[in-house]
Short mmCIF file of C-alpha atoms and ligand atoms in Angstrom, two decimals:
data_model
loop_
_atom_site.label_atom_id
_atom_site.label_comp_id
_atom_site.label_asym_id
_atom_site.label_seq_id
_atom_site.Cartn_x
_atom_site.Cartn_y
_atom_site.Cartn_z
CA MET A 1 -34.69 75.32 -42.16
CA ASN A 2 -32.70 73.35 -39.55
CA THR A 3 -31.10 70.09 -40.60
CA THR A 4 -30.77 67.07 -38.33
CA PRO A 5 -27.43 65.29 -38.67
CA GLU A 6 -28.17 61.72 -37.62
CA ASN A 7 -25.48 59.19 -38.32
CA THR A 8 -21.96 59.02 -36.97
CA THR A 9 -18.94 57.03 -38.03
CA VAL A 10 -17.70 56.99 -34.42
CA PRO A 11 -18.97 54.10 -32.34
CA LEU A 12 -20.11 54.78 -28.78
CA ARG A 13 -18.42 52.84 -26.00
CA ALA A 14 -20.34 49.58 -25.67
CA ALA A 15 -21.17 50.32 -22.02
CA VAL A 16 -22.62 53.69 -22.97
CA ALA A 17 -24.58 52.39 -25.96
CA ALA A 18 -26.20 49.84 -23.65
CA LEU A 19 -27.17 52.37 -20.95
CA PRO A 20 -30.76 52.46 -19.80
CA ALA A 21 -32.12 56.00 -20.11
CA TYR A 22 -32.68 57.82 -16.82
CA VAL A 23 -36.45 58.26 -16.64
CA PRO A 24 -37.25 61.51 -14.87
CA GLY A 25 -40.50 61.93 -12.98
CA ALA A 26 -43.26 63.20 -15.28
CA ARG A 27 -43.42 66.97 -15.77
CA VAL A 28 -46.47 69.02 -14.95
CA ALA A 29 -47.85 70.93 -17.94
CA PRO A 30 -48.18 74.63 -17.00
CA GLY A 31 -51.72 75.44 -15.88
CA SER A 32 -52.78 71.77 -15.76
CA GLY A 33 -53.33 71.88 -12.00
CA ALA A 34 -51.90 68.36 -11.70
CA TRP A 35 -50.19 67.26 -8.47
CA LYS A 36 -46.57 66.25 -9.02
CA LEU A 37 -45.82 63.30 -6.76
CA SER A 38 -43.32 61.72 -9.13
CA SER A 39 -39.86 63.02 -8.14
CA ASN A 40 -39.66 63.02 -4.31
CA GLU A 41 -39.32 66.78 -4.37
CA ASN A 42 -40.06 69.04 -1.45
CA PRO A 43 -43.54 70.46 -2.15
CA TYR A 44 -42.88 73.71 -0.27
CA PRO A 45 -41.44 76.74 -2.07
CA PRO A 46 -37.97 78.01 -1.09
CA LEU A 47 -37.72 79.99 2.15
CA GLU A 48 -37.93 83.77 1.73
CA SER A 49 -34.44 84.13 3.25
CA VAL A 50 -33.03 81.67 0.72
CA ARG A 51 -34.82 83.32 -2.19
CA GLU A 52 -33.30 86.66 -1.28
CA VAL A 53 -29.82 85.13 -1.30
CA ILE A 54 -30.54 83.51 -4.69
CA ALA A 55 -31.67 86.82 -6.15
CA GLY A 56 -28.58 88.57 -4.76
CA ALA A 57 -26.24 85.92 -6.14
CA ALA A 58 -27.65 86.52 -9.63
CA ALA A 59 -25.68 89.78 -9.75
CA GLU A 60 -22.41 87.84 -9.84
CA VAL A 61 -23.00 85.26 -12.54
CA ASN A 62 -20.58 86.90 -14.96
CA ARG A 63 -17.85 85.49 -12.66
CA TYR A 64 -16.94 81.84 -12.18
CA PRO A 65 -18.00 80.56 -8.78
CA ASP A 66 -15.54 79.61 -6.05
CA MET A 67 -14.22 76.35 -7.51
CA TYR A 68 -13.92 74.62 -4.12
CA ALA A 69 -17.10 76.17 -2.67
CA THR A 70 -15.00 77.10 0.37
CA ASP A 71 -17.74 78.74 2.47
CA LEU A 72 -20.30 76.02 1.76
CA VAL A 73 -17.79 73.22 2.37
CA GLY A 74 -16.85 74.86 5.69
CA ALA A 75 -20.50 75.11 6.72
CA ILE A 76 -21.20 71.47 5.76
CA ALA A 77 -18.13 70.32 7.71
CA GLU A 78 -19.38 72.23 10.73
CA HIS A 79 -22.89 70.83 10.26
CA VAL A 80 -21.77 67.18 10.18
CA GLY A 81 -18.83 67.42 12.61
CA LEU A 82 -16.00 66.63 10.18
CA ALA A 83 -13.20 68.71 8.62
CA PRO A 84 -13.57 70.65 5.34
CA ALA A 85 -11.00 68.22 3.89
CA ASN A 86 -13.61 65.46 4.28
CA VAL A 87 -16.27 67.27 2.20
CA VAL A 88 -16.65 67.26 -1.61
CA VAL A 89 -19.57 69.11 -3.18
CA GLY A 90 -21.01 68.53 -6.63
CA THR A 91 -23.98 69.18 -8.87
CA GLY A 92 -26.34 66.97 -6.91
CA SER A 93 -25.25 63.89 -5.00
CA VAL A 94 -25.93 61.86 -8.15
CA SER A 95 -23.02 63.48 -9.92
CA VAL A 96 -20.89 63.21 -6.77
CA LEU A 97 -21.62 59.47 -6.86
CA GLY A 98 -20.36 59.45 -10.45
CA HIS A 99 -17.13 61.09 -9.34
CA VAL A 100 -16.75 58.66 -6.44
CA LEU A 101 -17.05 55.70 -8.81
CA GLN A 102 -14.71 57.25 -11.39
CA SER A 103 -12.17 57.76 -8.61
CA VAL A 104 -11.96 54.12 -7.52
CA VAL A 105 -13.28 51.81 -10.24
CA GLU A 106 -10.89 50.08 -12.64
CA PRO A 107 -12.36 48.56 -15.83
CA GLY A 108 -14.17 45.32 -15.03
CA ASP A 109 -14.46 45.93 -11.27
CA GLU A 110 -17.77 44.97 -9.72
CA VAL A 111 -20.18 47.31 -7.98
CA VAL A 112 -22.70 45.58 -5.71
CA TYR A 113 -26.05 47.17 -4.91
CA ALA A 114 -29.60 46.21 -4.02
CA TRP A 115 -32.31 46.04 -6.64
CA ARG A 116 -34.73 47.60 -7.02
CA SER A 117 -32.95 50.68 -5.81
CA PHE A 118 -32.01 54.09 -7.19
CA GLU A 119 -32.02 53.99 -10.97
CA ALA A 120 -28.90 56.15 -11.25
CA TYR A 121 -26.78 53.28 -9.85
CA PRO A 122 -26.69 51.05 -12.95
CA ILE A 123 -26.06 54.10 -15.13
CA TYR A 124 -23.15 55.50 -13.14
CA ALA A 125 -21.64 52.05 -12.56
CA ALA A 126 -21.61 51.43 -16.31
CA ILE A 127 -20.17 54.86 -17.13
CA ALA A 128 -17.35 54.20 -14.67
CA GLY A 129 -16.59 50.94 -16.52
CA ALA A 130 -17.85 48.70 -13.70
CA THR A 131 -19.93 45.56 -13.86
CA SER A 132 -23.14 45.80 -11.83
CA VAL A 133 -23.92 42.98 -9.42
CA THR A 134 -27.45 43.34 -8.07
CA VAL A 135 -28.93 41.68 -4.99
CA PRO A 136 -32.73 41.57 -4.80
CA VAL A 137 -34.41 43.51 -2.00
CA THR A 138 -36.55 41.36 0.32
CA ALA A 139 -40.32 41.01 -0.18
CA ASP A 140 -40.80 43.99 2.16
CA GLY A 141 -38.43 46.19 0.16
CA ARG A 142 -35.43 45.96 2.50
CA HIS A 143 -31.77 45.64 1.61
CA ASP A 144 -30.59 42.09 2.23
CA LEU A 145 -27.19 43.05 3.61
CA THR A 146 -26.23 39.46 4.37
CA ALA A 147 -26.74 38.54 0.72
CA MET A 148 -24.97 41.73 -0.36
CA ALA A 149 -21.93 40.85 1.78
CA ALA A 150 -22.01 37.35 0.26
CA ALA A 151 -22.04 38.87 -3.25
CA VAL A 152 -18.66 40.53 -2.65
CA THR A 153 -15.90 38.83 -4.67
CA PRO A 154 -12.21 39.63 -5.18
CA ARG A 155 -13.38 41.81 -8.11
CA THR A 156 -15.74 43.92 -6.00
CA LYS A 157 -14.62 47.53 -5.61
CA VAL A 158 -17.76 49.23 -4.27
CA VAL A 159 -20.90 48.30 -2.34
CA LEU A 160 -23.71 50.89 -2.58
CA VAL A 161 -26.20 51.09 0.27
CA CYS A 162 -29.26 53.27 -0.30
CA THR A 163 -30.84 54.11 3.06
CA PRO A 164 -33.75 54.81 3.07
CA ASN A 165 -34.04 52.88 -0.17
CA ASN A 166 -35.44 54.71 -3.19
CA PRO A 167 -38.04 53.60 -4.32
CA THR A 168 -39.15 51.04 -1.69
CA GLY A 169 -38.71 53.15 1.49
CA PRO A 170 -37.12 51.09 4.31
CA ALA A 171 -33.88 52.23 5.95
CA VAL A 172 -30.96 50.04 7.00
CA ARG A 173 -30.50 49.58 10.76
CA SER A 174 -27.25 49.95 12.76
CA GLY A 175 -26.71 46.24 13.41
CA GLU A 176 -27.11 45.29 9.74
CA LEU A 177 -24.73 47.99 8.59
CA ALA A 178 -22.16 47.11 11.24
CA ALA A 179 -22.28 43.47 10.11
CA LEU A 180 -21.80 44.50 6.47
CA LEU A 181 -18.81 46.67 7.34
CA ALA A 182 -17.33 43.84 9.38
CA ALA A 183 -17.82 41.38 6.51
CA VAL A 184 -16.41 43.30 3.54
CA PRO A 185 -12.65 43.63 2.98
CA ARG A 186 -11.23 47.05 3.88
CA GLU A 187 -10.25 47.64 0.24
CA VAL A 188 -13.92 47.61 -0.76
CA LEU A 189 -15.57 51.03 -0.60
CA VAL A 190 -18.98 51.13 1.08
CA VAL A 191 -20.98 54.10 -0.20
CA ILE A 192 -23.92 55.00 2.03
CA ASP A 193 -26.45 57.11 0.14
CA GLU A 194 -28.44 59.12 2.69
CA ALA A 195 -30.45 61.31 0.32
CA TYR A 196 -33.50 61.00 2.61
CA LEU A 197 -31.72 61.01 5.99
CA GLU A 198 -33.69 63.96 7.38
CA PHE A 199 -36.98 62.05 7.00
CA VAL A 200 -35.81 59.05 9.05
CA ARG A 201 -37.55 58.61 12.42
CA ASP A 202 -36.47 55.02 13.22
CA PRO A 203 -34.05 55.34 16.20
CA GLU A 204 -32.27 52.14 15.09
CA VAL A 205 -31.04 53.82 11.91
CA PRO A 206 -27.50 55.17 12.29
CA ASP A 207 -26.18 58.50 11.09
CA ALA A 208 -23.52 57.19 8.70
CA VAL A 209 -21.03 59.88 9.75
CA THR A 210 -20.37 57.88 12.92
CA LEU A 211 -19.43 54.91 10.69
CA LEU A 212 -17.20 57.09 8.54
CA ARG A 213 -15.23 58.02 11.67
CA GLU A 214 -14.64 54.34 12.46
CA HIS A 215 -14.12 52.83 8.98
CA PRO A 216 -11.57 54.09 6.43
CA ASN A 217 -13.60 52.56 3.56
CA VAL A 218 -16.87 54.48 4.01
CA VAL A 219 -18.21 57.35 1.91
CA VAL A 220 -21.49 59.10 2.75
CA LEU A 221 -23.61 60.89 0.14
CA ARG A 222 -26.07 63.64 1.04
CA THR A 223 -28.06 66.23 -0.85
CA PHE A 224 -29.82 69.58 -0.63
CA SER A 225 -32.42 68.35 -3.15
CA LYS A 226 -34.96 66.67 -0.89
CA ALA A 227 -35.35 67.89 2.73
CA TYR A 228 -33.71 71.23 1.91
CA GLY A 229 -35.92 71.87 -1.09
CA LEU A 230 -33.17 72.91 -3.54
CA ALA A 231 -33.58 70.19 -6.19
CA GLY A 232 -33.59 72.78 -8.98
CA LEU A 233 -30.20 74.19 -8.00
CA ARG A 234 -28.26 70.90 -8.07
CA VAL A 235 -26.09 70.67 -5.01
CA GLY A 236 -25.10 67.60 -3.02
CA TYR A 237 -21.97 66.29 -1.34
CA ALA A 238 -19.81 63.36 -0.36
CA LEU A 239 -18.22 62.90 3.07
CA ALA A 240 -15.07 60.82 2.86
CA PRO A 241 -11.68 60.20 4.47
CA THR A 242 -9.32 63.00 3.38
CA ALA A 243 -7.23 60.92 0.98
CA LEU A 244 -10.34 59.66 -0.79
CA ALA A 245 -12.00 63.09 -0.77
CA THR A 246 -8.95 64.49 -2.55
CA GLY A 247 -9.37 61.95 -5.34
CA ILE A 248 -13.10 62.57 -5.67
CA ARG A 249 -12.46 66.32 -5.84
CA SER A 250 -9.89 65.81 -8.62
CA ALA A 251 -12.45 63.84 -10.64
CA SER A 252 -15.13 66.55 -10.25
CA THR A 253 -16.31 68.99 -12.89
CA PRO A 254 -14.44 72.28 -12.34
CA PHE A 255 -16.75 75.07 -11.14
CA GLY A 256 -19.66 72.60 -11.30
CA VAL A 257 -21.71 74.00 -8.43
CA SER A 258 -22.90 77.49 -9.39
CA GLY A 259 -22.44 80.47 -7.11
CA ILE A 260 -26.22 80.70 -6.79
CA ALA A 261 -26.41 77.08 -5.63
CA GLN A 262 -23.47 77.51 -3.24
CA GLN A 263 -25.01 80.55 -1.60
CA ALA A 264 -28.50 79.05 -1.42
CA ALA A 265 -27.18 75.90 0.25
CA LEU A 266 -25.09 77.99 2.64
CA ALA A 267 -28.11 80.11 3.55
CA SER A 268 -30.11 76.92 4.17
CA LEU A 269 -27.59 75.82 6.80
CA ALA A 270 -27.94 79.09 8.75
CA PRO A 271 -29.53 78.27 12.13
CA THR A 272 -32.87 80.05 11.53
CA ALA A 273 -33.32 78.62 8.04
CA GLN A 274 -32.25 75.19 9.25
CA ALA A 275 -34.90 75.28 11.98
CA GLU A 276 -37.61 76.35 9.53
CA LEU A 277 -36.59 73.66 7.04
CA MET A 278 -36.55 70.89 9.62
CA GLU A 279 -39.98 72.00 10.81
CA ARG A 280 -41.19 71.49 7.24
CA VAL A 281 -39.60 68.06 7.24
CA ASP A 282 -41.52 67.30 10.46
CA ARG A 283 -44.70 68.36 8.67
CA LEU A 284 -43.94 66.02 5.77
CA VAL A 285 -43.17 63.18 8.16
CA ALA A 286 -46.54 63.80 9.85
CA GLU A 287 -48.18 63.72 6.40
CA ARG A 288 -46.33 60.46 5.69
CA THR A 289 -47.77 58.92 8.85
CA ARG A 290 -51.25 60.14 7.93
CA VAL A 291 -50.98 58.79 4.37
CA VAL A 292 -49.57 55.40 5.42
CA ASP A 293 -52.22 54.98 8.14
CA ALA A 294 -55.00 55.83 5.68
CA LEU A 295 -53.59 53.42 3.09
CA ARG A 296 -53.34 50.61 5.65
CA GLU A 297 -56.95 51.35 6.56
CA GLN A 298 -57.79 50.92 2.86
CA GLY A 299 -56.22 47.47 3.15
CA TRP A 300 -52.83 48.07 1.53
CA ASP A 301 -49.84 46.03 2.65
CA LEU A 302 -46.97 48.49 2.21
CA PRO A 303 -43.25 48.35 2.99
CA GLU A 304 -42.21 50.56 5.89
CA THR A 305 -41.17 53.98 4.61
CA GLN A 306 -38.59 56.18 6.32
CA ALA A 307 -38.48 58.58 3.35
CA ASN A 308 -40.80 61.10 1.67
CA PHE A 309 -42.50 58.54 -0.56
CA VAL A 310 -44.48 55.31 -0.46
CA TRP A 311 -44.08 52.22 -2.63
CA PHE A 312 -46.79 50.08 -4.17
CA GLY A 313 -45.52 46.76 -5.51
CA LEU A 314 -48.22 46.50 -8.18
CA GLY A 315 -46.40 44.19 -10.59
CA ASP A 316 -48.15 43.88 -13.94
CA ALA A 317 -50.84 46.40 -12.96
CA THR A 318 -48.23 49.18 -12.70
CA THR A 319 -48.61 50.80 -16.12
CA ASP A 320 -52.42 50.81 -15.98
CA ARG A 321 -52.50 52.28 -12.49
CA ALA A 322 -50.01 55.00 -13.45
CA ARG A 323 -52.16 55.96 -16.44
CA GLN A 324 -55.21 56.20 -14.17
CA ALA A 325 -53.22 58.44 -11.84
CA THR A 326 -52.28 60.77 -14.71
CA GLU A 327 -55.91 60.90 -15.81
CA ALA A 328 -56.85 61.83 -12.23
CA GLY A 329 -54.34 64.71 -12.34
CA ILE A 330 -51.75 63.04 -10.13
CA LEU A 331 -48.30 62.34 -11.48
CA VAL A 332 -46.62 59.30 -9.89
CA ARG A 333 -43.45 57.38 -10.75
CA PRO A 334 -44.11 53.97 -12.33
CA PHE A 335 -41.42 51.30 -12.75
CA ALA A 336 -42.98 49.10 -15.43
CA GLY A 337 -43.79 45.58 -14.28
CA ASP A 338 -42.65 46.32 -10.74
CA GLY A 339 -44.46 49.09 -8.90
CA ILE A 340 -45.29 52.73 -8.35
CA ARG A 341 -43.55 55.23 -6.11
CA VAL A 342 -45.66 58.12 -4.83
CA SER A 343 -44.04 61.12 -3.14
CA ILE A 344 -45.52 62.69 -0.03
CA GLY A 345 -46.67 66.16 -1.07
CA GLU A 346 -48.70 68.99 0.42
CA SER A 347 -51.82 67.72 2.22
CA GLU A 348 -54.26 68.52 -0.64
CA ALA A 349 -52.10 66.46 -3.00
CA ASN A 350 -51.99 63.60 -0.51
CA ASP A 351 -55.77 63.76 -0.07
CA ALA A 352 -56.22 63.56 -3.83
CA PHE A 353 -53.90 60.59 -3.98
CA LEU A 354 -55.62 58.76 -1.11
CA LYS A 355 -58.91 59.09 -2.97
CA LEU A 356 -57.34 57.56 -6.06
CA ALA A 357 -55.61 54.77 -4.10
CA ALA A 358 -59.01 53.73 -2.68
CA THR A 359 -60.23 53.12 -6.26
CA TRP A 360 -57.17 50.92 -6.92
CA ARG A 361 -58.21 48.42 -4.25
C1 PLP B 1 -32.80 62.06 -5.05
C2 PLP B 1 -31.70 61.11 -4.74
C3 PLP B 1 -30.38 61.53 -4.71
C4 PLP B 1 -29.97 62.95 -4.86
O1 PLP B 1 -30.07 63.47 -6.06
P1 PLP B 1 -29.43 64.90 -6.37
O2 PLP B 1 -28.54 64.62 -7.51
O3 PLP B 1 -28.67 65.34 -5.16
O4 PLP B 1 -30.59 65.76 -6.68
C5 PLP B 1 -29.38 60.63 -4.40
N1 PLP B 1 -29.69 59.37 -4.11
C6 PLP B 1 -30.94 58.92 -4.10
C7 PLP B 1 -31.20 57.53 -3.71
C8 PLP B 1 -31.99 59.77 -4.43
O5 PLP B 1 -33.23 59.31 -4.44
#
């Protein structure tokens, strides 16, 4: 029989002992037929061309992958219009964020971010030894960048901007971001997390790479997990000035991104695959418009979403509503006492959700 060693004589770091657990979106039991709208995943299966590359790459897993993901880094640099020296890949942009923070944060430094925002932020800030300073989002779920700039103190090392914001949906506009960058000292790093960039249709929302070219204190985070549909392979990246990118790379897990993930991401950037993937994104954006219009028709007052999810600020009703969703075979992402985030899925899933949402009114 297995034993379960439980106690330890070694204390955890206080910051780690106090960490909130990352709550993943609920899992679908095999054969349950439930719709999974809880993790902002791409509902479409991988492209055939990408699957073939994945299968081929399996033949080489006895070897370590290319540590610096040279081909993928080159393709990303080409894709965004920067140099390979400005690109650092990692096992999802969440872990790249961890490496960014570990590269710049000294113990006790402050990291400023909006709240509610991405739940990985408090976790990675704490692991890096930083103190979190949170600035409430506005009633319509937007970053309050004026208040965030005002929250910067001499101890602030990083400001995180999540645009579009997970889980509320709005994106930050050019003017607001320009004002933030003008207001913060140049020694403060501004990390712009663009995990949902490809879903943005608001012309006032900037592509942060233009800001990175103009400001030496900007880092941009992007991922293959959402629009590119490779969440299960764990690959994301940071774009940063060369000197900063070098530091982030040094802090990264060696050989972190598998050869399979590198090749799948590379294949996804090939022109034909890219076109097919962006057409799928267009389809999801059209579904988003359909879902939001139908919800407004039901009488919901929702924050504007530029991402592949919608936010319901349900407050105390959150846990009950989430349970009803599970019973209806729809997995959503509740944040107890605050609200529910529902991903845009394939149209049948969205139809099922709209039916449920009508009963919530
Ligand atoms: C999903 C998400 C990411 C990316 O996660 P990966 O680690 O790349 O899968 C990053 N930031 C935000 C805000 C997200 O919602």
